[in-house]
PDB file of C-alpha atoms in Angstrom:
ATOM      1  CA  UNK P1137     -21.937 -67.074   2.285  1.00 57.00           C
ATOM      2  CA  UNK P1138     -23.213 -63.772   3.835  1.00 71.00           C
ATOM      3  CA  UNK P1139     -26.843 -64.307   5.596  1.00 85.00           C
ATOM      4  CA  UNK P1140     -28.181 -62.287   8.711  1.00 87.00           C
ATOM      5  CA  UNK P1141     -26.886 -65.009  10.754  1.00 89.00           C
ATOM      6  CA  UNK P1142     -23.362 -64.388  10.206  1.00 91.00           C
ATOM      7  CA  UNK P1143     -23.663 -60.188   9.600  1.00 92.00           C
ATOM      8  CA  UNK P1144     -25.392 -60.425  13.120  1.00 92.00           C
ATOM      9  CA  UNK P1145     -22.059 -63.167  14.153  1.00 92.00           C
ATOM     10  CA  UNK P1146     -19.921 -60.473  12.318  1.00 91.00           C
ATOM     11  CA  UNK P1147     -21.382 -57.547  14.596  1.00 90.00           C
ATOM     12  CA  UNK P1148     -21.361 -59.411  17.578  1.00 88.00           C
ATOM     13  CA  UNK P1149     -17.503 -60.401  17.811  1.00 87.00           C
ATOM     14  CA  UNK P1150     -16.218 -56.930  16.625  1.00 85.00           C
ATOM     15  CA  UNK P1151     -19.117 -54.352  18.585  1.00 84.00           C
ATOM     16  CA  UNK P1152     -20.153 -56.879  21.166  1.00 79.00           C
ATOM     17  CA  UNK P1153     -16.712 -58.807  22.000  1.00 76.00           C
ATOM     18  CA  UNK P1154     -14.101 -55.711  20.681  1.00 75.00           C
ATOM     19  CA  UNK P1155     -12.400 -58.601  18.710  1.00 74.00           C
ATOM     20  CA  UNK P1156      -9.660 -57.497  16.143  1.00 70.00           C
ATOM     21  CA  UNK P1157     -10.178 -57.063  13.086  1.00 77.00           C
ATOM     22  CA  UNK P1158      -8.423 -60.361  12.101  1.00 72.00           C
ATOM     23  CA  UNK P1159      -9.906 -61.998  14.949  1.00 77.00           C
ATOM     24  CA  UNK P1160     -13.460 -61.351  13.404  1.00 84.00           C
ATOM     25  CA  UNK P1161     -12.439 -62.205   9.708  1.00 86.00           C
ATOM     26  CA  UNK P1162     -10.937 -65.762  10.792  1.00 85.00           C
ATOM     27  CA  UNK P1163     -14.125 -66.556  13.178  1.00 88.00           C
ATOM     28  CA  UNK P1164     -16.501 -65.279  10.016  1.00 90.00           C
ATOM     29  CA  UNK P1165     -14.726 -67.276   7.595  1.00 90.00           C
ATOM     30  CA  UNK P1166     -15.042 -69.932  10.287  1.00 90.00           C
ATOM     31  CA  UNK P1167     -18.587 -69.672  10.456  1.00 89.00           C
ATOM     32  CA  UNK P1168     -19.337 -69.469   6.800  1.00 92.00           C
ATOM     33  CA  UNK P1169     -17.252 -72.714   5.840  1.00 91.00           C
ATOM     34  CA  UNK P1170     -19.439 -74.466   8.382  1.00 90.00           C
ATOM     35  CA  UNK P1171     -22.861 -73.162   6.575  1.00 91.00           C
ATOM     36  CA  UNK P1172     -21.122 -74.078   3.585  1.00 91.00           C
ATOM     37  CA  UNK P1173     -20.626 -77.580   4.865  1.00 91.00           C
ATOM     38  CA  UNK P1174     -23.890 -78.000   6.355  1.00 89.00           C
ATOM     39  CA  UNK P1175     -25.488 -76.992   3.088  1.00 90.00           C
ATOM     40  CA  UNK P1176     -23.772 -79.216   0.657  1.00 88.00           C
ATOM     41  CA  UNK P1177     -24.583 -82.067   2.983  1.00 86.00           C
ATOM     42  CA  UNK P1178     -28.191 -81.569   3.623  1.00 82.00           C
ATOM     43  CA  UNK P1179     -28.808 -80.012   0.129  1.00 85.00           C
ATOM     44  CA  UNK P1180     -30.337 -76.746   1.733  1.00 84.00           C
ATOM     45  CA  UNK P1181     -29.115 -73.671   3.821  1.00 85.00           C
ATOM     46  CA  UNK P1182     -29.242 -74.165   7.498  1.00 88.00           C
ATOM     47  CA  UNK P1183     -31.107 -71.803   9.721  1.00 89.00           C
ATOM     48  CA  UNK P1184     -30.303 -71.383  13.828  1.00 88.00           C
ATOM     49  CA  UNK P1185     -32.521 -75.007  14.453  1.00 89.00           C
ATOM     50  CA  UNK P1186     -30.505 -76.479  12.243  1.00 90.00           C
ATOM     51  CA  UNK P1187     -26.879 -75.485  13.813  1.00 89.00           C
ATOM     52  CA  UNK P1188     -27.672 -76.442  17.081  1.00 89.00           C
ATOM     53  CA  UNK P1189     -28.635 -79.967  15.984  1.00 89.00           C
ATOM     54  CA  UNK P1190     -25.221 -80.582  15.414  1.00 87.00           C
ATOM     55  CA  UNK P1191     -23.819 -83.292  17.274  1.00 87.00           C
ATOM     56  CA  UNK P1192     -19.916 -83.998  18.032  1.00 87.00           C
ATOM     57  CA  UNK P1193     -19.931 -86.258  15.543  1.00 87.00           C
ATOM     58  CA  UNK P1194     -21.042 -83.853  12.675  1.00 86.00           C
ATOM     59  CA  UNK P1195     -18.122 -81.537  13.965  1.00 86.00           C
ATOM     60  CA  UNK P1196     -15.563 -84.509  14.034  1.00 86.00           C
ATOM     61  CA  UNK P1197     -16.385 -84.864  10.264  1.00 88.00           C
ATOM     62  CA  UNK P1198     -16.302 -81.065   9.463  1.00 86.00           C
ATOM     63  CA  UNK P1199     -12.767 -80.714  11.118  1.00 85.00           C
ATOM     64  CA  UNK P1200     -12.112 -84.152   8.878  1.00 86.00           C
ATOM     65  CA  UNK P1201     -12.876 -81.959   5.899  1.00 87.00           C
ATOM     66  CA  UNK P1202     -10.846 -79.561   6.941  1.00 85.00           C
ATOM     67  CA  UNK P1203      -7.682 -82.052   7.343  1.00 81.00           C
ATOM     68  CA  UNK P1204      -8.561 -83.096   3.640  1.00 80.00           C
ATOM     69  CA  UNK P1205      -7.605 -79.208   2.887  1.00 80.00           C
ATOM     70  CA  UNK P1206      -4.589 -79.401   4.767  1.00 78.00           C
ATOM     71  CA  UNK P1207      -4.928 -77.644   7.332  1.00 76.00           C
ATOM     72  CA  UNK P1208      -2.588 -78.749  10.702  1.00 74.00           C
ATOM     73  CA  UNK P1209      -3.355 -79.346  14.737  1.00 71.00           C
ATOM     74  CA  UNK P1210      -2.857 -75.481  15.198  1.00 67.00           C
ATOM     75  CA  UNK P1211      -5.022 -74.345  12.843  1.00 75.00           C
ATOM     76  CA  UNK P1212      -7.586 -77.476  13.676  1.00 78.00           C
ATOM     77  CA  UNK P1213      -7.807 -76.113  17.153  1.00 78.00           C
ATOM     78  CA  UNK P1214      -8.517 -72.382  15.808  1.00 79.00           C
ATOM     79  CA  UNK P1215     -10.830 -73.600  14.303  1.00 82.00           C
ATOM     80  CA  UNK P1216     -12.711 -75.725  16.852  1.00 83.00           C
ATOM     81  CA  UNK P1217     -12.840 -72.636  19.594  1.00 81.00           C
ATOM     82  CA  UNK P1218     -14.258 -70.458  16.591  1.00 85.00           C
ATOM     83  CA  UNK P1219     -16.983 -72.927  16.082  1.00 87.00           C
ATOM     84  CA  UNK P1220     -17.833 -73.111  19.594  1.00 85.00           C
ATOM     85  CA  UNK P1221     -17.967 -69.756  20.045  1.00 86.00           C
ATOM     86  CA  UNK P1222     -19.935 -69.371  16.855  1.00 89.00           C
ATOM     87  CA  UNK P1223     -22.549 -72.082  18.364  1.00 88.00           C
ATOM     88  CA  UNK P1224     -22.594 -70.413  21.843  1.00 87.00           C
ATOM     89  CA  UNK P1225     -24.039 -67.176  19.735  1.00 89.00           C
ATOM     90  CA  UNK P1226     -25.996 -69.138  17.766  1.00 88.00           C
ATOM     91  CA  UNK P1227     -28.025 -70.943  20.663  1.00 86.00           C
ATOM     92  CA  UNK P1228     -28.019 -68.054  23.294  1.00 83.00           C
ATOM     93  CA  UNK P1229     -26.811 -68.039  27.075  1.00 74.00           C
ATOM     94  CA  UNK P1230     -26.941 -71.373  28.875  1.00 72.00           C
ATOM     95  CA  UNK P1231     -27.072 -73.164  25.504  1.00 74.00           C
ATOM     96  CA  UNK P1232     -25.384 -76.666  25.342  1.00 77.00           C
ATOM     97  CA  UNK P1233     -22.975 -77.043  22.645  1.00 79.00           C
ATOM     98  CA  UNK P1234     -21.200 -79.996  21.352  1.00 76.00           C
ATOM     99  CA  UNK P1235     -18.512 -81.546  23.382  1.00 72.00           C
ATOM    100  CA  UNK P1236     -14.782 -82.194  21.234  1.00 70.00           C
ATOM    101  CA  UNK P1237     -11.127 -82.104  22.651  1.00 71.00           C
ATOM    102  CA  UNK P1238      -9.071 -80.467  20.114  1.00 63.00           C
ATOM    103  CA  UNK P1239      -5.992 -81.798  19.076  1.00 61.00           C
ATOM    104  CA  UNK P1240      -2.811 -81.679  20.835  1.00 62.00           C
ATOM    105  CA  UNK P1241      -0.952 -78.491  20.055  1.00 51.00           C
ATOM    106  CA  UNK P1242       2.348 -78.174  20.977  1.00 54.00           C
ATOM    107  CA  UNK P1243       3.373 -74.625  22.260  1.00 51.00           C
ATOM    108  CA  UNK P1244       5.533 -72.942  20.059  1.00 53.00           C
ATOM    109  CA  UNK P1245       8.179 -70.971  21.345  1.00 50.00           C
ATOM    110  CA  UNK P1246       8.903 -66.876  20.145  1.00 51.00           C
ATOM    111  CA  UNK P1247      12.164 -66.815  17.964  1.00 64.00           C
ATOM    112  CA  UNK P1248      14.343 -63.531  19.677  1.00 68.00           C
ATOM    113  CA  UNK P1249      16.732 -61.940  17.806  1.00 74.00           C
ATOM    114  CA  UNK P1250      19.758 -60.966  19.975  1.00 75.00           C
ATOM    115  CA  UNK P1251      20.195 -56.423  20.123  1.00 74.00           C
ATOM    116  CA  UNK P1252      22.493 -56.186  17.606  1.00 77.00           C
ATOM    117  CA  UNK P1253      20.673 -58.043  15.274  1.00 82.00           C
ATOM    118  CA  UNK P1254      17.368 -55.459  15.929  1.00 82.00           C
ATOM    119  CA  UNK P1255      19.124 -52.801  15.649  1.00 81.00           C
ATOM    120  CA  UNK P1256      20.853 -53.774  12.185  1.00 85.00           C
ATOM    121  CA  UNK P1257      17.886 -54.755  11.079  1.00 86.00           C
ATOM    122  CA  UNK P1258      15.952 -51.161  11.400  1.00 86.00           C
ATOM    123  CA  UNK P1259      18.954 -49.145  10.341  1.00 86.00           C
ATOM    124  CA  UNK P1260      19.322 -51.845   7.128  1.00 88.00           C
ATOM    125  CA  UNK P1261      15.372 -51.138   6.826  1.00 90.00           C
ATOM    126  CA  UNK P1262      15.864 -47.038   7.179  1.00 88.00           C
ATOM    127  CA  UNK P1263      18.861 -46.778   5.214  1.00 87.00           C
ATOM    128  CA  UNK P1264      17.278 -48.881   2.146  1.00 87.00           C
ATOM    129  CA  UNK P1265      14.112 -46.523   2.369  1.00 89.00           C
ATOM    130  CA  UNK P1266      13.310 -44.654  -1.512  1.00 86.00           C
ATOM    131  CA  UNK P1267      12.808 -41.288   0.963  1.00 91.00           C
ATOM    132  CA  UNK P1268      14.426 -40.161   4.149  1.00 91.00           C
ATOM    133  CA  UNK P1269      11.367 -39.361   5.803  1.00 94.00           C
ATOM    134  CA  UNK P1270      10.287 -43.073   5.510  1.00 94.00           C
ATOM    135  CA  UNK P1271      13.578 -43.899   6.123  1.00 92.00           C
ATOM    136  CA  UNK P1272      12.928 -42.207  10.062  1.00 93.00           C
ATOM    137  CA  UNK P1273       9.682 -43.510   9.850  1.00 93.00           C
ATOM    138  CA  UNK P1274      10.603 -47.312   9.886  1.00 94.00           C
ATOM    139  CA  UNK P1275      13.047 -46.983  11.604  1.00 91.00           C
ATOM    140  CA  UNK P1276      10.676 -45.233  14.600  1.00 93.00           C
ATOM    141  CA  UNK P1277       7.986 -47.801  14.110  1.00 93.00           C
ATOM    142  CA  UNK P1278      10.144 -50.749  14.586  1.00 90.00           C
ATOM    143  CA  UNK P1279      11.636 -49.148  17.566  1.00 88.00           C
ATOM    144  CA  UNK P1280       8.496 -49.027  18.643  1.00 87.00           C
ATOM    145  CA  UNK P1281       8.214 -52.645  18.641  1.00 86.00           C
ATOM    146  CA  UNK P1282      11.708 -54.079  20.557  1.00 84.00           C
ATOM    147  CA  UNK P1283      12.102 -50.694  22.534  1.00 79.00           C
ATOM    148  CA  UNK P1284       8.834 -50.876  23.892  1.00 81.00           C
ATOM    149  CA  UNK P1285       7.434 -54.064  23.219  1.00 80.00           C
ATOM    150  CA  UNK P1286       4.085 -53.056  20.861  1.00 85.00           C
ATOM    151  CA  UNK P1287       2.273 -55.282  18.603  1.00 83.00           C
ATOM    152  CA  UNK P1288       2.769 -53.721  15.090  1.00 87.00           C
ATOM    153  CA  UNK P1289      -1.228 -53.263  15.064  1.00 87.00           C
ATOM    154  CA  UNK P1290      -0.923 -51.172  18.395  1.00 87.00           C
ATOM    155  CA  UNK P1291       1.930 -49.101  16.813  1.00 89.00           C
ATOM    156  CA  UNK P1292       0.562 -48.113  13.540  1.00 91.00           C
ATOM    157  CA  UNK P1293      -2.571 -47.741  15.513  1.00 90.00           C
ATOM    158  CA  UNK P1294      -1.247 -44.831  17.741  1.00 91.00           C
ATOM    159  CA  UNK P1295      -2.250 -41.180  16.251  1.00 92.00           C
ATOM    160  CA  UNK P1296      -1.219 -37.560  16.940  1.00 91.00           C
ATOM    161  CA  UNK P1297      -3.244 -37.330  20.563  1.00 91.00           C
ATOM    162  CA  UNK P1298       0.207 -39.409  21.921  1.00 88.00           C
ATOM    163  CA  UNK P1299       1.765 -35.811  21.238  1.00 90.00           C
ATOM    164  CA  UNK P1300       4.115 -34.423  22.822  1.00 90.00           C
ATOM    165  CA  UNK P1301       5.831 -37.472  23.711  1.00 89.00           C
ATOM    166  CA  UNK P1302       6.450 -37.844  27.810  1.00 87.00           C
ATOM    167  CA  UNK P1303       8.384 -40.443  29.595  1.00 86.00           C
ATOM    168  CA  UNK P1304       5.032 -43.164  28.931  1.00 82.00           C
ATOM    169  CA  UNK P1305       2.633 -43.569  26.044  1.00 81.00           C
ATOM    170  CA  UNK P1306      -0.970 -44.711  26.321  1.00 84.00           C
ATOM    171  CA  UNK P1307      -1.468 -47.651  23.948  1.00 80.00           C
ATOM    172  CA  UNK P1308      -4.711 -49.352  22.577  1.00 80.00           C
ATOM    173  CA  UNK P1309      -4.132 -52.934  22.964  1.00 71.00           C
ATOM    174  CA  UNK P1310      -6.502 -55.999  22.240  1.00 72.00           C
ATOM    175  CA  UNK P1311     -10.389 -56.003  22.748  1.00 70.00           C
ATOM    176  CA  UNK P1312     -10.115 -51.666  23.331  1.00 70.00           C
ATOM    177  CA  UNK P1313      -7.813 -52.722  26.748  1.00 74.00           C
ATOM    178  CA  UNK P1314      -5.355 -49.655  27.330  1.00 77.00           C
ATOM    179  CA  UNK P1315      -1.874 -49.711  28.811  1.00 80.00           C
ATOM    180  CA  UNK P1316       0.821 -47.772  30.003  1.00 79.00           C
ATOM    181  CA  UNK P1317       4.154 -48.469  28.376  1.00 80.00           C
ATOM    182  CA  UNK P1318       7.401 -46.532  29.391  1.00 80.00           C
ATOM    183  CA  UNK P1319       9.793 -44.828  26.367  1.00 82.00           C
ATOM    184  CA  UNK P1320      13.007 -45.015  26.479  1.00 82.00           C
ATOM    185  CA  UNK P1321      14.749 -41.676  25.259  1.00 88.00           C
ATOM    186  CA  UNK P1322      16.262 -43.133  21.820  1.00 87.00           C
ATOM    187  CA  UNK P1323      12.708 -44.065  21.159  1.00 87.00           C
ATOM    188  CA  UNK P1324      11.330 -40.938  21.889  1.00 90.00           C
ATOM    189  CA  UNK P1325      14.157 -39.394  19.829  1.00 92.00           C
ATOM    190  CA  UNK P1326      13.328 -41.650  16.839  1.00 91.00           C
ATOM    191  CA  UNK P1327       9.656 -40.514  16.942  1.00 93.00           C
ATOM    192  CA  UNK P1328      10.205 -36.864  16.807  1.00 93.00           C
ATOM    193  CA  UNK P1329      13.106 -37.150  14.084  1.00 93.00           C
ATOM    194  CA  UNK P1330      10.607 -39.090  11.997  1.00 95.00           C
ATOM    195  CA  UNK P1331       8.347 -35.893  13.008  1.00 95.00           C
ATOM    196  CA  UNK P1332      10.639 -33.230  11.846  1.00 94.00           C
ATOM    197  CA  UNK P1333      10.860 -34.887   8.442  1.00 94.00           C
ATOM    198  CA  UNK P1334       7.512 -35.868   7.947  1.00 95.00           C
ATOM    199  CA  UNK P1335       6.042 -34.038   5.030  1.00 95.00           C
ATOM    200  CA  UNK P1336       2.175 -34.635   6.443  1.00 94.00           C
ATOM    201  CA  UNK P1337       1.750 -32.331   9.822  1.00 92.00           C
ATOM    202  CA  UNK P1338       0.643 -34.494  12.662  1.00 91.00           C
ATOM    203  CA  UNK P1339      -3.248 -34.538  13.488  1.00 92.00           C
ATOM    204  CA  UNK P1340      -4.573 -34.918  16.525  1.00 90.00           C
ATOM    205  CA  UNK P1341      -7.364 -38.001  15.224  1.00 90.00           C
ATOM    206  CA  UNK P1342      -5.080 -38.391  12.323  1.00 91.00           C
ATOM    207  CA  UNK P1343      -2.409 -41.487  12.427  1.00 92.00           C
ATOM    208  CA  UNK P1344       0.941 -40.805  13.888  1.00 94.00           C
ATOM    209  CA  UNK P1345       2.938 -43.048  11.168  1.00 95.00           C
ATOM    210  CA  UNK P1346       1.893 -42.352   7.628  1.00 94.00           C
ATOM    211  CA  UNK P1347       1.700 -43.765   4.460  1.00 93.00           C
ATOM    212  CA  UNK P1348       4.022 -42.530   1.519  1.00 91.00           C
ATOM    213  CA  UNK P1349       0.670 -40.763   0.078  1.00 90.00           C
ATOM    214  CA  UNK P1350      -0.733 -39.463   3.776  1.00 91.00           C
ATOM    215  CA  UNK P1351      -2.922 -42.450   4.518  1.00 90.00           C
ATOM    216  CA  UNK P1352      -2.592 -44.777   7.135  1.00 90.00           C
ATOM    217  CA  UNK P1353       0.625 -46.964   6.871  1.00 92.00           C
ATOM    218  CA  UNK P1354      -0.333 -50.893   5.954  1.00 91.00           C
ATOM    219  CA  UNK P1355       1.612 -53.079   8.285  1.00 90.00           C
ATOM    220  CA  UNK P1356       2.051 -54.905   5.462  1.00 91.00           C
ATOM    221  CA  UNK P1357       4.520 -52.192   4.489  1.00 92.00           C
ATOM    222  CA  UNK P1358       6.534 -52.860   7.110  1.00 92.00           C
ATOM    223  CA  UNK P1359       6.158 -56.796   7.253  1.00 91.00           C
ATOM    224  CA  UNK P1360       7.608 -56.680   3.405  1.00 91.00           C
ATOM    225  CA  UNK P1361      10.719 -53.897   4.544  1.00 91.00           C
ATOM    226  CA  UNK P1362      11.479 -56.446   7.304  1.00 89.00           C
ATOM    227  CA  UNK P1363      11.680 -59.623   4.725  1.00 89.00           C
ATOM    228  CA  UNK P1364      13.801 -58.067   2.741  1.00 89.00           C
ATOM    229  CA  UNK P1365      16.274 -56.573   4.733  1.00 87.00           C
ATOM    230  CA  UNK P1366      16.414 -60.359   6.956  1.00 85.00           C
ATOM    231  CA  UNK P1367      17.141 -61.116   3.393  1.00 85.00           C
ATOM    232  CA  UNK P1368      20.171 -59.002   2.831  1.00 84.00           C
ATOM    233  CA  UNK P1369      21.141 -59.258   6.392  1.00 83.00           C
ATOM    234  CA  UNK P1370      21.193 -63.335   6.142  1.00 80.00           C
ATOM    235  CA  UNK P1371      18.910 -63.564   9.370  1.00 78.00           C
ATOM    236  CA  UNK P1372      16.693 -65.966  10.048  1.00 76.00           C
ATOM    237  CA  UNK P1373      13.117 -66.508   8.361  1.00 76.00           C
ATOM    238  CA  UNK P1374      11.330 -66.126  11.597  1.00 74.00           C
ATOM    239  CA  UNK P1375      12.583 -62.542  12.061  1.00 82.00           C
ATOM    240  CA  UNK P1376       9.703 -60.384  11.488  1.00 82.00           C
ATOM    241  CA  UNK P1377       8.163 -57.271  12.752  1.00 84.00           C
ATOM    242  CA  UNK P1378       6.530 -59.390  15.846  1.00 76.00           C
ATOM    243  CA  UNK P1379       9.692 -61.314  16.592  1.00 79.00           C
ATOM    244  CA  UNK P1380      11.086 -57.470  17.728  1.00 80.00           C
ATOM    245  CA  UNK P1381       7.935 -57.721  20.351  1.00 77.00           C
ATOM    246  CA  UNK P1382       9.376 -61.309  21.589  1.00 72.00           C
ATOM    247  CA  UNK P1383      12.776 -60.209  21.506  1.00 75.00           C
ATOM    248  CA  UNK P1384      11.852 -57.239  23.940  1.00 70.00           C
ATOM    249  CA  UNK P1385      10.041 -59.424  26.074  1.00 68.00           C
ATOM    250  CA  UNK P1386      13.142 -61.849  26.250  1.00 67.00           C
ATOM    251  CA  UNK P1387      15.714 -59.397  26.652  1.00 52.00           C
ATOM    252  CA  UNK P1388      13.684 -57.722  30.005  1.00 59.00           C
ATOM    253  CA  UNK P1389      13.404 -61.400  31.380  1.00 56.00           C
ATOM    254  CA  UNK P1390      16.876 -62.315  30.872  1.00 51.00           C
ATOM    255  CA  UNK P1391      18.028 -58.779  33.105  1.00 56.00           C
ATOM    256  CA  UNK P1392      15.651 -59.690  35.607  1.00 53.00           C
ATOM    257  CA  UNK P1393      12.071 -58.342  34.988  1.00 56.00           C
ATOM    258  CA  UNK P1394       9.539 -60.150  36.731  1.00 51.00           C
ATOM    259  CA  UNK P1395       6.898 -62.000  34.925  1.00 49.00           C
ATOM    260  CA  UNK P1396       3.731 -59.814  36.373  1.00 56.00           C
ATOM    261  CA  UNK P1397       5.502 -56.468  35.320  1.00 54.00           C
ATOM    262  CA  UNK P1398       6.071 -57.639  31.566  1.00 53.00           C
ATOM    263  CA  UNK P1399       2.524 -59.111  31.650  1.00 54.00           C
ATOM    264  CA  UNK P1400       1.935 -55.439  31.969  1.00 57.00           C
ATOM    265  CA  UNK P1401       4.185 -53.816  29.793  1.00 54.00           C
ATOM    266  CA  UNK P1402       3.273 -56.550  27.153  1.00 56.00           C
ATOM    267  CA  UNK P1403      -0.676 -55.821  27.711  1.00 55.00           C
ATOM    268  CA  UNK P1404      -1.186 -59.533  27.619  1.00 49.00           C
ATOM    269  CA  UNK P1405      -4.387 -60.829  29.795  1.00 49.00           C
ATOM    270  CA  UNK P1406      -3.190 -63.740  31.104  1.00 52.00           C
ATOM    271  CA  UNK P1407      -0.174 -64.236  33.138  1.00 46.00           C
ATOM    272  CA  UNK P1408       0.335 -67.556  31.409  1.00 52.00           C
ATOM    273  CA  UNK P1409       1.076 -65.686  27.734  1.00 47.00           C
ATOM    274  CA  UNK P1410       3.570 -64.262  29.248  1.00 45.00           C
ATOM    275  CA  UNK P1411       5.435 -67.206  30.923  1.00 51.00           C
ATOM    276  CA  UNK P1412       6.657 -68.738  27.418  1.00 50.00           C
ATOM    277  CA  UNK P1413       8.949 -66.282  27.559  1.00 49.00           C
ATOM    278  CA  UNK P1414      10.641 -68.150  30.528  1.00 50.00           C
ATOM    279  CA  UNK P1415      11.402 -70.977  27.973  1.00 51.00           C
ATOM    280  CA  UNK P1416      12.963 -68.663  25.932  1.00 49.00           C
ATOM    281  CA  UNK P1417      14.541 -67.319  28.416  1.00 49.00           C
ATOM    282  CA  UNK P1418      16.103 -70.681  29.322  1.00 47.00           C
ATOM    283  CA  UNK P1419      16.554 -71.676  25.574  1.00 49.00           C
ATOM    284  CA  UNK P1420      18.631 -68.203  25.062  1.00 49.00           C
ATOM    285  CA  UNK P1421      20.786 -69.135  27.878  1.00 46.00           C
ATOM    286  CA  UNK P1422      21.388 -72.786  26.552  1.00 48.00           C
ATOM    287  CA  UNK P1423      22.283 -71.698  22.876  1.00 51.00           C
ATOM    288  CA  UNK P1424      24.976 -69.027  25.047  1.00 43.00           C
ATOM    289  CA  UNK P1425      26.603 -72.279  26.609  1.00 47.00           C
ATOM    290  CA  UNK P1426      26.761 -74.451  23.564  1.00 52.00           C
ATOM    291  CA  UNK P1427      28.258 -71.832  22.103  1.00 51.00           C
ATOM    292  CA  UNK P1428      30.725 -70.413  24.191  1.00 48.00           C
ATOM    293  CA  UNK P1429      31.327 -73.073  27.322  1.00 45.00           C
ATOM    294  CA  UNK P1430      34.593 -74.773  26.258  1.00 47.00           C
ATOM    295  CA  UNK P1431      32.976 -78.344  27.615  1.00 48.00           C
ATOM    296  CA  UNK P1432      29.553 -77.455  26.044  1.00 47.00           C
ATOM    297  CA  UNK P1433      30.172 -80.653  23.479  1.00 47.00           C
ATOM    298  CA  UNK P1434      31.246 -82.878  26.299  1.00 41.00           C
TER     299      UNK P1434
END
């Protein structure tokens, strides 16, 4: 259901807020279900009076709707904080919205995988590659991603004006926020072999990590290298490209990194994103004494 409403909703998370890109299609799709809603029960399309006449009650059974789809607490709760920011927009600054306590989510915690496993996991991914230049490619992107702790997003996103590598690189994080993040030297190695192979000559505005054609690499690319070599490798199903960023994270903690310095390395905005990786922390250390403490089972 595209109207002005939600191109103008659509402009104002990704121009006005610097949202991601799949920030701004979930909060859209958000928005659109809820017009969608709204229509079939009142028979006509709602306009901007008609949205803020919605009462905490009308939300309760839209989110009721939503449990009919299937849809659990984590994705209930999404939802709900789209929605109010999607009525906030609607009504203008120092509008009153709806008041609704979403449901209890419980905090997940990130799955690490331990070095080894990283490490076989991008050489399994590099040596499986149809080229060798793709091959040094991979394997420098997901170095990228436990060696210095990027999103995947924020590592496909970097492009040639990074070159010639130094001892930092300047990243593009979440809502245009840049950050400093250290390279180690096998990281900085890995980029420039992928370089020296790399049949597509590296452009200043042009992206640093390239498609097998020259385009810009899909991270879905790399998500579906990752599955299968977890696959062959027998690791577990939570392994994926972002569970390299949590294992980085985990790994710092665990020799002593405090919490506001991997805030910073991790480009995370709040300090409490960054303390779940204290449970982990603590759950890492627990699975070490089950596992090895000869009284563990006592």
């Amino acid at each position: 259901m595209s109207t002005p409403l939600i191109e103008r909703w659509r402009a104002h998370l990704a121009q006005g807020r610097r949202r991601s890109i799949h920030t701004v299609r979930a909060y859209v799709a958000t928005a659109e279900r809820l017009l969608a809603w709204m229509e079939e029960m009142d028979g006509r399309a709602p306009d901007a009076a008609a949205i803020m006449k919605l009462a905490t009650s009308d939300l309760r059974a839209y989110l009721a709707s939503r449990r009919v789809e299937g849809i659990g607490n984590s994705s209930a709760s999404r939802e709900l904080s789209a929605l109010r920011g999607f009525l906030r927009f609607v009504g203008g600054e120092g509008s009153t919205i709806p008041v609704m306590r979403g449901p209890r989510v419980k905090p997940g915690v990130p799955r690490p995988i331990s070095p080894d496993e990283a490490v076989a996991l991008a050489q399994d991914i590099a040596e499986t590659a149809r080229e060798s230049w793709i091959g040094a490619r991979d394997w420098a992107v997901l170095l990228l991603l436990y060696g210095a702790g990027l999103r995947i997003s924020e590592a496909l996103g970097l492009t040639g004006e990074v070159l010639p590598l130094g001892e930092t690189i300047r990243v593009l994080g979440k809502r245009g926020k840049t950050r400093l993040v250290p390279l180690l030297p096998q990281v900085r190695e890995a980029i420039d072999a992928y370089l020296a192979e790399c049949p597509y000559p590296p452009l200043r505005d042009a992206p640093l990590f390239r498609g097998a054609r020259g385009g810009d690499l899909s991270p879905a690319i790399i998500r579906r290298a990752v599955q299968g070599a977890r696959g062959r490798l027998g690791l577990h199903e939570r392994t994926t490209p972002h569970a390299l960023r949590h294992s980085f994270a985990t790994h710092l903690l665990g020799r002593g990194a405090d919490l506001r310095s991997l805030q910073e390395l991790l480009g995370h905005a709040s300090l409490s994103s960054t303390q779940i990786y204290t449970k982990v922390d603590a759950a890492h250390l627990l699975d070490i004494y089950r596992n090895a403490h000869p009284r563990a089972e006592g």
